PDB file of C-alpha atoms in Angstrom:
ATOM      1  CA  VAL A   1     -27.913  -4.829  18.619  1.00 39.00           C
ATOM      2  CA  VAL A   2     -26.983  -1.306  19.795  1.00 54.00           C
ATOM      3  CA  ASP A   3     -23.379  -2.388  20.305  1.00 58.00           C
ATOM      4  CA  HIS A   4     -23.066  -3.287  16.616  1.00 59.00           C
ATOM      5  CA  VAL A   5     -24.874  -0.369  14.975  1.00 60.00           C
ATOM      6  CA  GLY A   6     -22.679   0.960  12.211  1.00 56.00           C
ATOM      7  CA  ASP A   7     -20.212  -1.945  12.331  1.00 60.00           C
ATOM      8  CA  THR A   8     -20.778  -3.141   8.791  1.00 65.00           C
ATOM      9  CA  TYR A   9     -20.886   0.030   6.658  1.00 64.00           C
ATOM     10  CA  HIS A  10     -24.108  -1.409   5.289  1.00 73.00           C
ATOM     11  CA  TYR A  11     -26.223   1.709   4.750  1.00 81.00           C
ATOM     12  CA  VAL A  12     -29.141   0.834   2.485  1.00 73.00           C
ATOM     13  CA  GLY A  13     -32.316   2.491   1.252  1.00 68.00           C
ATOM     14  CA  GLY A  14     -31.614   6.226   1.589  1.00 68.00           C
ATOM     15  CA  ALA A  15     -32.404   6.962  -2.057  1.00 70.00           C
ATOM     16  CA  CYS A  16     -36.057   6.079  -2.579  1.00 67.00           C
ATOM     17  CA  ASP A  17     -35.557   5.419  -6.283  1.00 71.00           C
ATOM     18  CA  ASN A  18     -32.708   2.965  -5.565  1.00 69.00           C
ATOM     19  CA  PRO A  19     -34.130   0.708  -2.850  1.00 71.00           C
ATOM     20  CA  ASP A  20     -32.240  -2.209  -1.341  1.00 77.00           C
ATOM     21  CA  VAL A  21     -28.784  -1.048  -2.431  1.00 79.00           C
ATOM     22  CA  MET A  22     -25.997   0.655  -0.507  1.00 82.00           C
ATOM     23  CA  ASP A  23     -26.045   4.412  -0.995  1.00 86.00           C
ATOM     24  CA  LYS A  24     -24.563   7.576   0.462  1.00 90.00           C
ATOM     25  CA  GLU A  25     -27.943   9.047   1.395  1.00 89.00           C
ATOM     26  CA  ALA A  26     -28.516   6.194   3.852  1.00 89.00           C
ATOM     27  CA  GLY A  27     -25.048   6.935   5.235  1.00 91.00           C
ATOM     28  CA  VAL A  28     -25.933  10.612   5.740  1.00 94.00           C
ATOM     29  CA  LEU A  29     -29.205   9.690   7.422  1.00 92.00           C
ATOM     30  CA  ALA A  30     -27.367   7.219   9.679  1.00 92.00           C
ATOM     31  CA  MET A  31     -24.761   9.876  10.571  1.00 95.00           C
ATOM     32  CA  ARG A  32     -27.574  12.279  11.431  1.00 94.00           C
ATOM     33  CA  ALA A  33     -29.342   9.650  13.530  1.00 93.00           C
ATOM     34  CA  PHE A  34     -26.135   8.810  15.418  1.00 94.00           C
ATOM     35  CA  LEU A  35     -25.487  12.509  16.099  1.00 96.00           C
ATOM     36  CA  ALA A  36     -29.070  12.923  17.341  1.00 96.00           C
ATOM     37  CA  LEU A  37     -28.682   9.892  19.609  1.00 95.00           C
ATOM     38  CA  TYR A  38     -25.460  11.340  20.993  1.00 96.00           C
ATOM     39  CA  ASN A  39     -27.173  14.700  21.587  1.00 96.00           C
ATOM     40  CA  ALA A  40     -29.974  12.932  23.452  1.00 97.00           C
ATOM     41  CA  THR A  41     -27.874  10.481  25.499  1.00 96.00           C
ATOM     42  CA  HIS A  42     -24.269  11.807  25.518  1.00 96.00           C
ATOM     43  CA  GLN A  43     -23.126   8.209  25.097  1.00 94.00           C
ATOM     44  CA  ARG A  44     -19.782   8.201  23.239  1.00 92.00           C
ATOM     45  CA  HIS A  45     -20.455   5.048  21.220  1.00 90.00           C
ATOM     46  CA  TRP A  46     -22.857   7.097  19.093  1.00 93.00           C
ATOM     47  CA  ILE A  47     -19.951   9.345  18.127  1.00 95.00           C
ATOM     48  CA  SER A  48     -17.931   6.323  16.980  1.00 91.00           C
ATOM     49  CA  ALA A  49     -20.888   5.255  14.845  1.00 92.00           C
ATOM     50  CA  ALA A  50     -21.295   8.815  13.455  1.00 94.00           C
ATOM     51  CA  VAL A  51     -17.586   8.988  12.574  1.00 95.00           C
ATOM     52  CA  GLN A  52     -17.825   5.679  10.746  1.00 92.00           C
ATOM     53  CA  ALA A  53     -20.933   6.795   8.839  1.00 94.00           C
ATOM     54  CA  ALA A  54     -19.262  10.115   7.957  1.00 96.00           C
ATOM     55  CA  THR A  55     -16.188   8.322   6.659  1.00 95.00           C
ATOM     56  CA  TYR A  56     -18.411   6.054   4.583  1.00 93.00           C
ATOM     57  CA  CYS A  57     -20.214   9.085   3.105  1.00 94.00           C
ATOM     58  CA  GLU A  58     -16.966  10.814   2.170  1.00 96.00           C
ATOM     59  CA  THR A  59     -15.967   7.912  -0.050  1.00 94.00           C
ATOM     60  CA  TRP A  60     -18.869   8.671  -2.385  1.00 94.00           C
ATOM     61  CA  VAL A  61     -17.775  12.274  -3.079  1.00 96.00           C
ATOM     62  CA  TYR A  62     -15.720  13.445  -6.047  1.00 95.00           C
ATOM     63  CA  SER A  63     -12.810  15.389  -4.575  1.00 92.00           C
ATOM     64  CA  TRP A  64     -11.166  15.887  -7.947  1.00 91.00           C
ATOM     65  CA  ASN A  65     -12.274  17.679 -11.075  1.00 93.00           C
ATOM     66  CA  ILE A  66     -13.203  15.424 -13.980  1.00 93.00           C
ATOM     67  CA  PRO A  67     -12.584  17.070 -17.365  1.00 91.00           C
ATOM     68  CA  LEU A  68     -15.778  17.704 -19.327  1.00 91.00           C
ATOM     69  CA  ALA A  69     -16.157  18.641 -22.980  1.00 89.00           C
ATOM     70  CA  SER A  70     -17.152  22.288 -23.354  1.00 85.00           C
ATOM     71  CA  ASP A  71     -18.656  21.753 -26.827  1.00 89.00           C
ATOM     72  CA  ASP A  72     -21.113  18.910 -26.093  1.00 92.00           C
ATOM     73  CA  ALA A  73     -24.641  20.256 -26.637  1.00 90.00           C
ATOM     74  CA  ASP A  74     -26.216  17.208 -24.966  1.00 92.00           C
ATOM     75  CA  MET A  75     -24.364  17.711 -21.705  1.00 92.00           C
ATOM     76  CA  ALA A  76     -26.568  18.422 -18.675  1.00 92.00           C
ATOM     77  CA  TYR A  77     -23.759  19.400 -16.278  1.00 93.00           C
ATOM     78  CA  PRO A  78     -22.493  22.982 -16.593  1.00 91.00           C
ATOM     79  CA  PRO A  79     -18.990  22.711 -18.111  1.00 89.00           C
ATOM     80  CA  GLN A  80     -17.934  26.015 -16.532  1.00 88.00           C
ATOM     81  CA  ARG A  81     -18.254  24.462 -13.064  1.00 91.00           C
ATOM     82  CA  THR A  82     -16.052  21.772 -11.513  1.00 93.00           C
ATOM     83  CA  THR A  83     -17.192  18.290 -10.558  1.00 94.00           C
ATOM     84  CA  HIS A  84     -15.905  18.774  -6.988  1.00 94.00           C
ATOM     85  CA  GLY A  85     -18.471  17.801  -4.369  1.00 94.00           C
ATOM     86  CA  GLN A  86     -20.718  15.808  -6.660  1.00 95.00           C
ATOM     87  CA  SER A  87     -21.286  12.314  -5.333  1.00 94.00           C
ATOM     88  CA  LEU A  88     -22.260   8.915  -6.622  1.00 92.00           C
ATOM     89  CA  ILE A  89     -25.882   8.098  -5.816  1.00 88.00           C
ATOM     90  CA  ALA A  90     -25.911   4.349  -5.171  1.00 85.00           C
ATOM     91  CA  THR A  91     -24.102   1.133  -5.946  1.00 85.00           C
ATOM     92  CA  GLY A  92     -24.880  -0.552  -9.235  1.00 82.00           C
ATOM     93  CA  GLN A  93     -24.913   2.609 -11.375  1.00 83.00           C
ATOM     94  CA  SER A  94     -22.706   5.609 -12.133  1.00 87.00           C
ATOM     95  CA  HIS A  95     -24.987   8.617 -11.746  1.00 90.00           C
ATOM     96  CA  SER A  96     -24.005  11.445  -9.427  1.00 93.00           C
ATOM     97  CA  ASP A  97     -25.841  14.295  -7.748  1.00 93.00           C
ATOM     98  CA  ASN A  98     -25.408  17.143  -5.279  1.00 93.00           C
ATOM     99  CA  PHE A  99     -27.041  15.489  -2.245  1.00 93.00           C
ATOM    100  CA  MET A 100     -23.970  15.896  -0.027  1.00 95.00           C
ATOM    101  CA  ALA A 101     -24.800  19.612   0.208  1.00 93.00           C
ATOM    102  CA  ALA A 102     -27.372  18.543   2.772  1.00 93.00           C
ATOM    103  CA  ALA A 103     -24.638  17.084   5.005  1.00 95.00           C
ATOM    104  CA  VAL A 104     -22.434  20.179   5.453  1.00 91.00           C
ATOM    105  CA  ALA A 105     -23.765  21.058   8.904  1.00 90.00           C
ATOM    106  CA  ASP A 106     -23.474  17.413  10.008  1.00 94.00           C
ATOM    107  CA  PHE A 107     -19.736  17.423   9.292  1.00 95.00           C
ATOM    108  CA  PHE A 108     -19.340  20.677  11.225  1.00 91.00           C
ATOM    109  CA  ARG A 109     -21.276  19.170  14.139  1.00 92.00           C
ATOM    110  CA  LEU A 110     -19.023  16.121  14.076  1.00 95.00           C
ATOM    111  CA  TYR A 111     -15.999  18.427  14.188  1.00 94.00           C
ATOM    112  CA  GLU A 112     -17.452  20.304  17.194  1.00 93.00           C
ATOM    113  CA  ILE A 113     -17.889  17.044  19.085  1.00 96.00           C
ATOM    114  CA  THR A 114     -14.651  15.267  18.117  1.00 96.00           C
ATOM    115  CA  GLN A 115     -12.367  18.269  17.484  1.00 95.00           C
ATOM    116  CA  ASP A 116     -11.035  16.292  14.519  1.00 96.00           C
ATOM    117  CA  THR A 117     -10.136  19.042  12.028  1.00 94.00           C
ATOM    118  CA  HIS A 118     -10.592  16.615   9.141  1.00 95.00           C
ATOM    119  CA  PHE A 119     -14.366  16.913   9.553  1.00 95.00           C
ATOM    120  CA  ARG A 120     -14.178  20.728   9.531  1.00 91.00           C
ATOM    121  CA  ARG A 121     -12.020  20.673   6.402  1.00 92.00           C
ATOM    122  CA  PHE A 122     -14.399  18.261   4.671  1.00 94.00           C
ATOM    123  CA  GLY A 123     -17.369  20.405   5.734  1.00 90.00           C
ATOM    124  CA  CYS A 124     -15.666  23.458   4.210  1.00 87.00           C
ATOM    125  CA  PHE A 125     -14.935  21.507   1.036  1.00 91.00           C
ATOM    126  CA  LEU A 126     -18.594  20.462   0.761  1.00 91.00           C
ATOM    127  CA  LEU A 127     -19.787  23.991   1.528  1.00 87.00           C
ATOM    128  CA  ASP A 128     -17.835  25.444  -1.392  1.00 86.00           C
ATOM    129  CA  ALA A 129     -18.021  22.535  -3.808  1.00 91.00           C
ATOM    130  CA  THR A 130     -21.709  21.699  -3.610  1.00 90.00           C
ATOM    131  CA  ARG A 131     -23.049  25.231  -3.852  1.00 86.00           C
ATOM    132  CA  GLN A 132     -20.999  26.044  -6.961  1.00 86.00           C
ATOM    133  CA  VAL A 133     -23.360  24.080  -9.232  1.00 88.00           C
ATOM    134  CA  ILE A 134     -26.443  26.063  -8.251  1.00 88.00           C
ATOM    135  CA  ASP A 135     -27.132  28.932 -10.676  1.00 89.00           C
ATOM    136  CA  TRP A 136     -26.524  31.608  -8.030  1.00 84.00           C
ATOM    137  CA  ASP A 137     -24.749  33.980 -10.412  1.00 87.00           C
ATOM    138  CA  ARG A 138     -27.141  33.503 -13.370  1.00 90.00           C
ATOM    139  CA  LYS A 139     -24.233  32.380 -15.608  1.00 90.00           C
ATOM    140  CA  LEU A 140     -25.518  28.858 -16.290  1.00 89.00           C
ATOM    141  CA  GLY A 141     -28.395  29.857 -18.571  1.00 86.00           C
ATOM    142  CA  TYR A 142     -31.196  28.327 -16.514  1.00 88.00           C
ATOM    143  CA  ALA A 143     -34.651  29.927 -16.587  1.00 89.00           C
ATOM    144  CA  LEU A 144     -34.340  31.159 -12.985  1.00 88.00           C
ATOM    145  CA  GLY A 145     -31.583  31.741 -10.478  1.00 86.00           C
ATOM    146  CA  GLY A 146     -31.258  29.079  -7.821  1.00 85.00           C
ATOM    147  CA  LEU A 147     -31.816  26.160 -10.188  1.00 89.00           C
ATOM    148  CA  MET A 148     -29.461  23.256 -10.793  1.00 90.00           C
ATOM    149  CA  ASN A 149     -29.501  19.988 -12.718  1.00 88.00           C
ATOM    150  CA  GLU A 150     -30.514  16.587 -11.356  1.00 87.00           C
ATOM    151  CA  ALA A 151     -28.494  13.387 -11.772  1.00 90.00           C
ATOM    152  CA  VAL A 152     -25.577  13.286 -14.196  1.00 93.00           C
ATOM    153  CA  THR A 153     -22.841  10.835 -15.020  1.00 93.00           C
ATOM    154  CA  PHE A 154     -19.105  11.485 -15.077  1.00 93.00           C
ATOM    155  CA  VAL A 155     -18.285   8.359 -17.065  1.00 91.00           C
ATOM    156  CA  THR A 156     -18.635   8.402 -20.835  1.00 89.00           C
ATOM    157  CA  PRO A 157     -20.595  10.306 -22.007  1.00 90.00           C
ATOM    158  CA  ARG A 158     -19.415  12.672 -19.280  1.00 92.00           C
ATOM    159  CA  GLY A 159     -21.792  15.299 -18.003  1.00 93.00           C
ATOM    160  CA  HIS A 160     -24.899  13.774 -19.559  1.00 95.00           C
ATOM    161  CA  GLY A 161     -27.942  13.362 -17.373  1.00 93.00           C
ATOM    162  CA  VAL A 162     -31.492  14.242 -16.525  1.00 87.00           C
ATOM    163  CA  LYS A 163     -31.557  17.956 -17.512  1.00 88.00           C
ATOM    164  CA  LYS A 164     -34.308  18.626 -14.988  1.00 89.00           C
ATOM    165  CA  TRP A 165     -34.580  20.579 -11.742  1.00 89.00           C
ATOM    166  CA  LEU A 166     -36.227  18.961  -8.745  1.00 88.00           C
ATOM    167  CA  PRO A 167     -37.021  20.987  -5.584  1.00 88.00           C
ATOM    168  CA  TRP A 168     -34.848  18.793  -3.334  1.00 86.00           C
ATOM    169  CA  LEU A 169     -31.772  20.039  -5.196  1.00 86.00           C
ATOM    170  CA  THR A 170     -32.118  23.627  -4.032  1.00 86.00           C
ATOM    171  CA  VAL A 171     -33.343  22.538  -0.594  1.00 87.00           C
ATOM    172  CA  ALA A 172     -30.194  20.414  -0.159  1.00 87.00           C
ATOM    173  CA  VAL A 173     -27.983  23.450  -0.768  1.00 86.00           C
ATOM    174  CA  LEU A 174     -29.990  26.213   0.905  1.00 84.00           C
ATOM    175  CA  GLY A 175     -31.721  24.273   3.712  1.00 81.00           C
ATOM    176  CA  PRO A 176     -28.611  23.823   5.856  1.00 78.00           C
ATOM    177  CA  MET A 177     -27.655  27.469   5.282  1.00 76.00           C
ATOM    178  CA  VAL A 178     -31.014  28.590   6.660  1.00 79.00           C
ATOM    179  CA  ASP A 179     -31.146  26.025   9.478  1.00 74.00           C
ATOM    180  CA  HIS A 180     -27.559  26.601  10.657  1.00 70.00           C
ATOM    181  CA  PRO A 181     -26.597  30.198   9.818  1.00 72.00           C
ATOM    182  CA  ALA A 182     -23.663  30.237  12.256  1.00 68.00           C
ATOM    183  CA  VAL A 183     -21.941  27.512  10.238  1.00 64.00           C
ATOM    184  CA  PHE A 184     -22.281  29.383   6.979  1.00 64.00           C
ATOM    185  CA  HIS A 185     -21.735  32.966   8.096  1.00 63.00           C
ATOM    186  CA  GLY A 186     -18.872  32.307  10.479  1.00 55.00           C
ATOM    187  CA  SER A 187     -15.208  32.435   9.630  1.00 51.00           C
ATOM    188  CA  SER A 188     -14.599  28.704  10.019  1.00 59.00           C
ATOM    189  CA  CYS A 189     -13.958  28.265   6.288  1.00 70.00           C
ATOM    190  CA  ASP A 190     -12.730  31.740   5.328  1.00 58.00           C
ATOM    191  CA  ALA A 191      -9.033  30.955   5.670  1.00 47.00           C
ATOM    192  CA  MET A 192      -9.347  27.410   4.367  1.00 52.00           C
ATOM    193  CA  ARG A 193      -9.693  26.672   0.675  1.00 52.00           C
ATOM    194  CA  TRP A 194      -9.227  23.477  -1.260  1.00 46.00           C
ATOM    195  CA  ALA A 195      -7.709  22.971  -4.678  1.00 40.00           C
ATOM    196  CA  ASP A 196      -7.187  20.243  -7.262  1.00 34.00           C
TER     197      ASP A 196
END
């Protein structure tokens, strides 16, 4: 069984409200598990499995900006922010969220192990893109700084969604920053920026 872990890209059950379907959260959890197994055993096959899980997770992320109407009063997503870094939640629906913020440090760890600069670049992309939807500058009109919206959709009607804050949203963005300060306060992303 160990020889075939990660062979099928079949990551299921990471999102508790979408059980028994493939989702990116299960991919992130698998990547984390494979990295932990590598850290514990130093067996290289865990790195291959982590790379495959990371690649799977990347495919769920919006790396382009989807135009949103600025005059739609029912829109939950802040139109003054881009859709970069948002990610589809699970198969069988079209809602997106900011969960990939929680994976930034995992991509940097994968870069450290593999020296594949793609993982560093993607980590930098996630670092910038996912934190831009949190109301850190108090320009989004939320009741308190640090809030952000829950699930939204980028298909018609674009930007509509839950219009609620859940604690995991802020934890996903700030948790890795607190747990891995060297990643976020270093210069690894300073000279590297992404664009449309």
